[in-house]
CSV table of C-alpha atoms and ligand atoms in Angstrom, one decimal:
chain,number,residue,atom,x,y,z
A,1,UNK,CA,-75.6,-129.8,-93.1
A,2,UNK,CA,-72.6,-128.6,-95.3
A,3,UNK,CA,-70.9,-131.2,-97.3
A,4,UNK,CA,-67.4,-131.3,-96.3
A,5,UNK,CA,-64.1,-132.8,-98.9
A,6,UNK,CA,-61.0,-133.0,-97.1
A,7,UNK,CA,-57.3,-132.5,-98.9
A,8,UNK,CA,-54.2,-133.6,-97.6
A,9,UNK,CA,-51.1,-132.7,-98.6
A,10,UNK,CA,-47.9,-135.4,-98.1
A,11,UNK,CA,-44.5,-135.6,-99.0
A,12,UNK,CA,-40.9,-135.7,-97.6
A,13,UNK,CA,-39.7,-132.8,-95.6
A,14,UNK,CA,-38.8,-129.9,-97.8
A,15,UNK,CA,-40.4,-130.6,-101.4
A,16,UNK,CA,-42.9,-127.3,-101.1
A,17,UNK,CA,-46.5,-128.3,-99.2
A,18,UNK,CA,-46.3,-125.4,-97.1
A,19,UNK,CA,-45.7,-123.1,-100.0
A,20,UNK,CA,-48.0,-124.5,-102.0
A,21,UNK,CA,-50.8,-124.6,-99.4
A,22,UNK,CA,-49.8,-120.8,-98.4
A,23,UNK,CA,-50.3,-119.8,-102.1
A,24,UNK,CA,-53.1,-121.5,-103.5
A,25,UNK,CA,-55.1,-121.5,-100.6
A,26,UNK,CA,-54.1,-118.3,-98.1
A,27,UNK,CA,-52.7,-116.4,-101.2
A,28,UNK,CA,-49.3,-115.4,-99.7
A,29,UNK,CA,-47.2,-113.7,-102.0
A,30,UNK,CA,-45.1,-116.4,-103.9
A,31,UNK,CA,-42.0,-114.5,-104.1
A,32,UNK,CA,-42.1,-113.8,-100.3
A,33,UNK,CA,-42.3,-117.6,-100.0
A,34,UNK,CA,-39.0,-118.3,-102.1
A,35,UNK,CA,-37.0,-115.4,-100.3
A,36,UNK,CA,-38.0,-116.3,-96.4
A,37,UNK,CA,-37.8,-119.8,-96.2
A,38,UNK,CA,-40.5,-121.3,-93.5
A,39,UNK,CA,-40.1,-123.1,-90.3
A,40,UNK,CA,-40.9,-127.4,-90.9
A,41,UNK,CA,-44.2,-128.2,-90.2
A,42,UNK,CA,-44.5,-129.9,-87.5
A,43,UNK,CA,-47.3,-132.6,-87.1
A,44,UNK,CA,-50.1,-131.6,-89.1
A,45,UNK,CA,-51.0,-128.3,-90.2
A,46,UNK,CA,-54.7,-128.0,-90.7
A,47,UNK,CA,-57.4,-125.1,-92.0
A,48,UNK,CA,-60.7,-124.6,-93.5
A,49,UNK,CA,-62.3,-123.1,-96.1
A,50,UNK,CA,-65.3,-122.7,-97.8
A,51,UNK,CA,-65.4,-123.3,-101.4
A,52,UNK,CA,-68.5,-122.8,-103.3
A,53,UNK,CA,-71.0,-124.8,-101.5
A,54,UNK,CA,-69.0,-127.0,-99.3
A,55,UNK,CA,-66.4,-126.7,-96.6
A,56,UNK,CA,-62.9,-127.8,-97.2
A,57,UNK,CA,-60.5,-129.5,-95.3
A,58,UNK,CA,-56.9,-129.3,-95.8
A,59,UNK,CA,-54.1,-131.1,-94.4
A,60,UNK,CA,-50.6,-129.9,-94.4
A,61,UNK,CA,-48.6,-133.2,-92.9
A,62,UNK,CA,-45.1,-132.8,-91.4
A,63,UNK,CA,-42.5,-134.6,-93.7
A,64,UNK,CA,-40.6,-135.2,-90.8
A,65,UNK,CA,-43.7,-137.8,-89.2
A,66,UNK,CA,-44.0,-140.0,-92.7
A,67,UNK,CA,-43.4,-143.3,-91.1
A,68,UNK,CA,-46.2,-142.1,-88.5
A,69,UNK,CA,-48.8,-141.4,-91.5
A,70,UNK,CA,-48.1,-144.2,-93.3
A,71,UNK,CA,-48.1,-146.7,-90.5
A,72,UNK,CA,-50.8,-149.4,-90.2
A,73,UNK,CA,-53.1,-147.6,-87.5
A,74,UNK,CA,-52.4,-144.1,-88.9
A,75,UNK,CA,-56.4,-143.0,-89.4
A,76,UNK,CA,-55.2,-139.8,-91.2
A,77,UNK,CA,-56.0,-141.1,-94.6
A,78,UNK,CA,-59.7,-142.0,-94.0
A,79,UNK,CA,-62.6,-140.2,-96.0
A,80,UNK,CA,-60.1,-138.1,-98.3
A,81,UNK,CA,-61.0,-136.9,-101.1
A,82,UNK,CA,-57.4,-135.5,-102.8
A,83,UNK,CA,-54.4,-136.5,-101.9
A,84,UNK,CA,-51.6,-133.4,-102.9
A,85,UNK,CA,-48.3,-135.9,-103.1
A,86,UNK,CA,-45.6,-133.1,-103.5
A,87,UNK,CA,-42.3,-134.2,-104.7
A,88,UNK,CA,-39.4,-132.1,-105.5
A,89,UNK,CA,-38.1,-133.3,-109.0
A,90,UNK,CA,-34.7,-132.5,-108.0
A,91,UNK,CA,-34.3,-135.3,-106.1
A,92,UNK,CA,-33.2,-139.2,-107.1
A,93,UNK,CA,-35.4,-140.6,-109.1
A,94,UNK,CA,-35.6,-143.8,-106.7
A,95,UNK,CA,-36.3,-141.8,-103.9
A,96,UNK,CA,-39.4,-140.2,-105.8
A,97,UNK,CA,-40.8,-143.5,-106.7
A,98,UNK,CA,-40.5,-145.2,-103.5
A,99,UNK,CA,-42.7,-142.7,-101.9
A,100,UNK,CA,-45.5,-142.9,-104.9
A,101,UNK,CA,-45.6,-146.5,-104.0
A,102,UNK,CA,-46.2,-145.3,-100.9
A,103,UNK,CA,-49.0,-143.7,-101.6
A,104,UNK,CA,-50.4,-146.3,-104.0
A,105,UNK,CA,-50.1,-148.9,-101.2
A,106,UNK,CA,-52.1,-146.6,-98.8
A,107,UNK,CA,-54.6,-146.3,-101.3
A,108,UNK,CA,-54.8,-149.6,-102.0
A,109,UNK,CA,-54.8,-151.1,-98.2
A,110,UNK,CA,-57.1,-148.0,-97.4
A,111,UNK,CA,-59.4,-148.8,-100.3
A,112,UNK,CA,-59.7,-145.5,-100.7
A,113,UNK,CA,-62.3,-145.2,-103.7
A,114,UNK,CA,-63.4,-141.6,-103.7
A,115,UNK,CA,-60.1,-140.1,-103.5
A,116,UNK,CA,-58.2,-138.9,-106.5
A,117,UNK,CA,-54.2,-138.5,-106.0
A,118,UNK,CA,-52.3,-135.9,-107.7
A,119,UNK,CA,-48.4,-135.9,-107.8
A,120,UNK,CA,-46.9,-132.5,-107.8
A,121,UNK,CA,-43.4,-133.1,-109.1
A,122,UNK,CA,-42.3,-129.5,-107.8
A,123,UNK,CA,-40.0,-127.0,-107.8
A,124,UNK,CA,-39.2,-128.0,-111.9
A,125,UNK,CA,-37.8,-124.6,-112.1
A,126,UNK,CA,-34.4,-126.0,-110.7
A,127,UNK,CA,-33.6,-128.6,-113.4
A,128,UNK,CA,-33.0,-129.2,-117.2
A,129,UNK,CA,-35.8,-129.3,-119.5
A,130,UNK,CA,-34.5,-132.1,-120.8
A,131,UNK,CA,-33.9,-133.7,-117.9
A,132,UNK,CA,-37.4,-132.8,-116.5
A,133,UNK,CA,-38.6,-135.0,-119.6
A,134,UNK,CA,-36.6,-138.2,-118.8
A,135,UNK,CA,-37.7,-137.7,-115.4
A,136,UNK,CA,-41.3,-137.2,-116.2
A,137,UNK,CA,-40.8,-140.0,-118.5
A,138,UNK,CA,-39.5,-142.6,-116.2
A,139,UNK,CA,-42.2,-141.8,-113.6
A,140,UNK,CA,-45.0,-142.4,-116.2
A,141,UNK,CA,-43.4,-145.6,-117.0
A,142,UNK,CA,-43.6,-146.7,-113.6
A,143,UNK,CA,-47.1,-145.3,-113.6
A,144,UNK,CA,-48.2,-147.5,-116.8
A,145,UNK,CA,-46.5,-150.1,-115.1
A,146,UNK,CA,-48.2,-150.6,-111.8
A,147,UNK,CA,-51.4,-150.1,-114.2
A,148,UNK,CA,-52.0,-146.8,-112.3
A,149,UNK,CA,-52.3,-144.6,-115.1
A,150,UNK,CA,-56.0,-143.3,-114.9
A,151,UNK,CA,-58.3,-139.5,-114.0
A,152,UNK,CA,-58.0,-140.3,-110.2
A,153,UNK,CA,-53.9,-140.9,-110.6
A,154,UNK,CA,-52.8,-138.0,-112.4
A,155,UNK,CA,-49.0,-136.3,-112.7
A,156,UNK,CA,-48.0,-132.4,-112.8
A,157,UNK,CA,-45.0,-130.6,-113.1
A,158,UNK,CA,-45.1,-127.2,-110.9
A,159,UNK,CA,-43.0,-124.5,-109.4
A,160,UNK,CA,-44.4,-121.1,-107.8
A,161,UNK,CA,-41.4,-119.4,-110.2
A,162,UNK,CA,-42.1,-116.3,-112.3
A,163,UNK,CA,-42.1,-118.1,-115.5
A,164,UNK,CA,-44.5,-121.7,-114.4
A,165,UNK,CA,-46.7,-119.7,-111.7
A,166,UNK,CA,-49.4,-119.1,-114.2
A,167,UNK,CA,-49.0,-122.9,-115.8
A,168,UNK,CA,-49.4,-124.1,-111.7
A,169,UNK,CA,-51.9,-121.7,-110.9
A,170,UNK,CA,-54.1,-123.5,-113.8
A,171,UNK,CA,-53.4,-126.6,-112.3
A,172,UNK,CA,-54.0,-126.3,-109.1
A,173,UNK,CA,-57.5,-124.3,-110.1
A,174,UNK,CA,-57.9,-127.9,-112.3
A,175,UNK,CA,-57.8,-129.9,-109.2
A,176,UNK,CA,-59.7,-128.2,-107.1
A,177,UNK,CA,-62.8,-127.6,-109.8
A,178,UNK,CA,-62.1,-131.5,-110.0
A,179,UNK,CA,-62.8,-132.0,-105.6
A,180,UNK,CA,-66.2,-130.2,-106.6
A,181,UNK,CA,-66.9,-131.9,-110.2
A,182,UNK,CA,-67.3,-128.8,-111.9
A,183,UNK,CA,-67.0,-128.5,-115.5
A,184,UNK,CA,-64.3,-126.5,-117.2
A,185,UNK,CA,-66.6,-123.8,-119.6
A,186,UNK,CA,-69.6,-124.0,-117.3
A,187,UNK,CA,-69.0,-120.3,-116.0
A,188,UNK,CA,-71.9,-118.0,-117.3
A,189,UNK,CA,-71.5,-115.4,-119.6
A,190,UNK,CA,-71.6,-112.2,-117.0
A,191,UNK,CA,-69.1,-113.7,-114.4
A,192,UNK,CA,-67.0,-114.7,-117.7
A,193,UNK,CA,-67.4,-110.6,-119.0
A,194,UNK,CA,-66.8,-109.5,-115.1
A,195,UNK,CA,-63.5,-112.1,-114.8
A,196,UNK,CA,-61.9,-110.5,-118.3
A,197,UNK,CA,-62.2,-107.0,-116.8
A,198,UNK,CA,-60.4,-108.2,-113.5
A,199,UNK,CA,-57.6,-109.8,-115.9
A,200,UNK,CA,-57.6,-106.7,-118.0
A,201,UNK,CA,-56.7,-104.6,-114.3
A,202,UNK,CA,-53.8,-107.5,-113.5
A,203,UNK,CA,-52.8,-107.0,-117.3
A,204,UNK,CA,-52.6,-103.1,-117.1
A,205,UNK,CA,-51.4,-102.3,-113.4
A,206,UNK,CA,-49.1,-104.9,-113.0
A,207,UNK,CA,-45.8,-102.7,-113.0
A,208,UNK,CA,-45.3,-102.8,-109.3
A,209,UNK,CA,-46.3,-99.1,-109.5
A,210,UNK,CA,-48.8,-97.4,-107.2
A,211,UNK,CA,-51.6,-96.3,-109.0
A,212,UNK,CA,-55.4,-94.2,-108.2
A,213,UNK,CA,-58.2,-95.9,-108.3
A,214,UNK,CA,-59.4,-92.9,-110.5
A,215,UNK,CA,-57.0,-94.5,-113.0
A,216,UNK,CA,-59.4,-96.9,-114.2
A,217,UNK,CA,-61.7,-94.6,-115.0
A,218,UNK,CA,-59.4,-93.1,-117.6
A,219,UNK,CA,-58.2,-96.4,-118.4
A,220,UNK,CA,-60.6,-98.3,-119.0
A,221,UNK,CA,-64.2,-97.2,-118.5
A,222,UNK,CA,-65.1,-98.4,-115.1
A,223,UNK,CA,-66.6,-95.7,-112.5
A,224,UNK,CA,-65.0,-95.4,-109.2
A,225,UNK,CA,-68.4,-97.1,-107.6
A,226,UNK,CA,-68.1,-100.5,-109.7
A,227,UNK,CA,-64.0,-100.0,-109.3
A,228,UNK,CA,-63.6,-100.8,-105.5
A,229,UNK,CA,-65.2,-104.0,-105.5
A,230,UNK,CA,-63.3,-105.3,-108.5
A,231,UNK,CA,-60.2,-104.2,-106.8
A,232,UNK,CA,-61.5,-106.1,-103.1
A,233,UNK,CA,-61.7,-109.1,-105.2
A,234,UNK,CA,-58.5,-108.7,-106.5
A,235,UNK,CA,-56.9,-108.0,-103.5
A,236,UNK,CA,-58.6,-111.1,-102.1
A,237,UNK,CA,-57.3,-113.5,-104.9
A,238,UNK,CA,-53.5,-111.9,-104.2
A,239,UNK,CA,-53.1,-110.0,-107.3
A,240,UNK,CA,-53.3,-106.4,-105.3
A,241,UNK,CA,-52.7,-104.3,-101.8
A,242,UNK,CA,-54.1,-101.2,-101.1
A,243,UNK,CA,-52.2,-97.9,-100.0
A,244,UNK,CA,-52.9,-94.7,-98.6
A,245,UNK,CA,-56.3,-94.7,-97.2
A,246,UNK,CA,-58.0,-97.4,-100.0
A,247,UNK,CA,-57.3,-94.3,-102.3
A,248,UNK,CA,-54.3,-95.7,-104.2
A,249,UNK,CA,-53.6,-99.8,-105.3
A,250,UNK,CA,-50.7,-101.4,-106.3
A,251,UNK,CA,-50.6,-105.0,-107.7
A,252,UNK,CA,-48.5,-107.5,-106.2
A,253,UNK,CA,-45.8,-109.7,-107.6
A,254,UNK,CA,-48.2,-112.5,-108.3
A,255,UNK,CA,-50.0,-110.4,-110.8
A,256,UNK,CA,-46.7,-109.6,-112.7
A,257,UNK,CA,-45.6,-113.9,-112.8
A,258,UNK,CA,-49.9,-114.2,-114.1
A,259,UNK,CA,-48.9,-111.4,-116.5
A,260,UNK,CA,-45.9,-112.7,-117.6
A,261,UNK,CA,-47.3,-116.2,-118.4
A,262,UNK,CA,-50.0,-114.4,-120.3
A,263,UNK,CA,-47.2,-113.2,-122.7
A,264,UNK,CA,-45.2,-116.0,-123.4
A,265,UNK,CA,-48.6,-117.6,-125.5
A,266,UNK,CA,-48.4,-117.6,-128.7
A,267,UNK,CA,-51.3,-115.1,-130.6
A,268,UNK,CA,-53.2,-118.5,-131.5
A,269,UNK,CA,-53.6,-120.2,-128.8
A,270,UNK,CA,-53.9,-116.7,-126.1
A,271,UNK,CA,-57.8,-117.0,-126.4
A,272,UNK,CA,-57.7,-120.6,-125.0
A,273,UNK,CA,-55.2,-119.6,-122.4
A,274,UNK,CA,-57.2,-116.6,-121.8
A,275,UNK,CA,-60.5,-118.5,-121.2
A,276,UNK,CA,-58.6,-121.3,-119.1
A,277,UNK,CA,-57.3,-118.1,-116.8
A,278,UNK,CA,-60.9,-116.7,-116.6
A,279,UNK,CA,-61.9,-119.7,-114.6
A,280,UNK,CA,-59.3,-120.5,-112.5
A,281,UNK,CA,-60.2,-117.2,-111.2
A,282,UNK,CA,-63.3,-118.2,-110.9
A,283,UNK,CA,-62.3,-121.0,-109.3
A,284,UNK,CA,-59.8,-119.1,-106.4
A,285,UNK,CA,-62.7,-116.2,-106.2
A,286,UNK,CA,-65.0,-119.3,-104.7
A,287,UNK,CA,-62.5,-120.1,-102.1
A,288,UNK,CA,-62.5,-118.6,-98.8
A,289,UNK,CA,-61.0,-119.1,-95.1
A,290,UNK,CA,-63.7,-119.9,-92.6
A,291,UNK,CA,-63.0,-117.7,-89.5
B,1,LIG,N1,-36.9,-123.2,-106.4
B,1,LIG,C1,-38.1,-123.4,-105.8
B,1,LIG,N2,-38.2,-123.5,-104.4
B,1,LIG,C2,-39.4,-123.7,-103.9
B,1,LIG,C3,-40.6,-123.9,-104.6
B,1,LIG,N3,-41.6,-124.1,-103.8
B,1,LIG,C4,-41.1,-124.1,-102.5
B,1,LIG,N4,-39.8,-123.9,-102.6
B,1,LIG,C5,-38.8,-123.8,-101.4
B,1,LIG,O1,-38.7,-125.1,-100.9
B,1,LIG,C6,-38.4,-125.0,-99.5
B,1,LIG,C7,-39.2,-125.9,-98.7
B,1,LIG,O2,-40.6,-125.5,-98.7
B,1,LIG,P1,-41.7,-125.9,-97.6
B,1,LIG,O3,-43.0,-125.4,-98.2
B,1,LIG,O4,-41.3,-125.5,-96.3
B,1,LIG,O5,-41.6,-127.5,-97.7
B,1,LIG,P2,-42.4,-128.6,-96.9
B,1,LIG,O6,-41.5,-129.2,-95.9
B,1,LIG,O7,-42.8,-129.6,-98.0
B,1,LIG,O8,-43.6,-128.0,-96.3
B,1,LIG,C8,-38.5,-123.5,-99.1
B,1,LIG,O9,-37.3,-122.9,-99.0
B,1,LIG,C9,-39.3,-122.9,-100.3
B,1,LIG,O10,-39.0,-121.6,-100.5
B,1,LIG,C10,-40.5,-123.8,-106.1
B,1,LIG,O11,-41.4,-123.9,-106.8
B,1,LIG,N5,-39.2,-123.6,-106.6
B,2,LIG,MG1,-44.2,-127.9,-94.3
């Protein structure tokens, strides 16, 4: 039998679980996300996916049904694994802490021992950077505080934004290498090669142009035979849509915000960063919907 995990996502209505479910998992254009805002959830929202060897659950819950999940005979919590607590940063401080305690109390009452919680404090591309800090600050506090400040209780600041969708992208790929214990530099030395030339396709073609697949030929060394199913996997991971009978490719917006993170590192630390990206495509190249 295939091991299953199961993922929830929670919050209040409108923080970002949808998007963030739509992104990470069914690779939905961000920007499309940000322009054309979705309908609420409704209830619970759920899919599955195969990720290396296991099946994966995820749970979307409606905002709107909070009380419901949190009540005393709500089962929804049972045999998690993650719990994806998104909050949007923007929002009072009090308001954001009330509903970690929340989730600390279901996780206490629910003894839930092999479940790790991370809280998305999303959508940081609206505020101050200073204020993000004070914000981040006070909720650590609280953390250290409530003695909850350990691996299975950990904190992130996101947004699916041009300039943080790489930073996010990492994060989420950290989580979910985390749901199956694998170990960040583990990757072997020919996926690692074969990941760099994908990155160096995102790097090159990422001018929302149209381009041949002949092109990377010229470019950079790689026949037309080996090009096609670099580009499927691209186009699986949401970097790249073909045109024109599979003869032409253009990359999508996402592969511009990856690029764009990619630039703002400084020289020194770019072969970390680079190395970190390599995986977390890894990572997203192991994930796939179950039909
Ligand atoms: N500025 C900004 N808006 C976001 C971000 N992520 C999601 N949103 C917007 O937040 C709104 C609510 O998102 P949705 O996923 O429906 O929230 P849910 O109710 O938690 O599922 C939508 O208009 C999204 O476009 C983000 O990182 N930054
Ligand atoms: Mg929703």
């Amino acid at each position: 039998m295939v091991e299953t995990k199961k993922v929830l996502f929670i919050g209040p209505p409108g923080t970002g679980k949808t998007t963030i479910k739509n992104v990470f998992f069914e690779m939905v254009n961000p920007l499309k996300l940000l322009k054309n805002t979705l309908d609420p959830t409704r209830g619970i929202n759920s899919s599955i996916y195969s990720f290396f060897e296991l099946d994966l659950g995820v749970f979307d819950l409606a905002g709107q049904e909070n009380d419901d999940w949190f009540s005393k005979d709500s089962n929804i919590f049972n045999h998690t694994n993650l719990i994806i607590c998104v909050l949007d940063i923007n929002r009072y401080l009090g308001e954001n802490i009330e509903f970690i305690s929340d989730v600390i109390r279901i996780q206490n009452d629910l003894k839930l021992s092999n479940c790790s919680i991370a809280i998305l404090l999303h959508k940081i591309d609206l505020i101050e950077p200073l204020y993000l800090q004070r914000k981040l600050k006070a909720i650590n506090d609280y953390l250290i505080n409530e003695k909850r400040q350990d691996m299975s209780f950990q904190i992130y600041p996101t947004s699916i934004t041009k300039k943080y969708f790489l930073e996010t992208y990492d994060i989420m790929s950290h989580l979910f290498s985390n749901l199956i214990g694998y170990k960040i530099g583990s990757i072997n030395e020919k996926l690692f090669q074969d990941f760099k030339i994908d990155l160096q396709i995102i790097v090159q073609y990422s001018d929302q142009k149209e381009h041949k697949i002949t092109d990377l030929f010229y470019d950079l060394d790689i026949s037309s035979k080996d090009a096609t199913p670099r580009l499927k996997r691209l186009e699986k991971l949401g970097f790249l849509e073909f045109l024109e009978n599979s003869h032409n490719f253009q990359l999508t917006e996402r592969a511009d915000f990856f690029r764009l993170g990619l630039k703002s590192e400084e020289i020194d630390e770019k072969e970390t960063k680079i190395n970190k990206i390599l995986e977390s495509l890894y990572i997203f190249s192991n994930l796939n919907q179950k039909k």
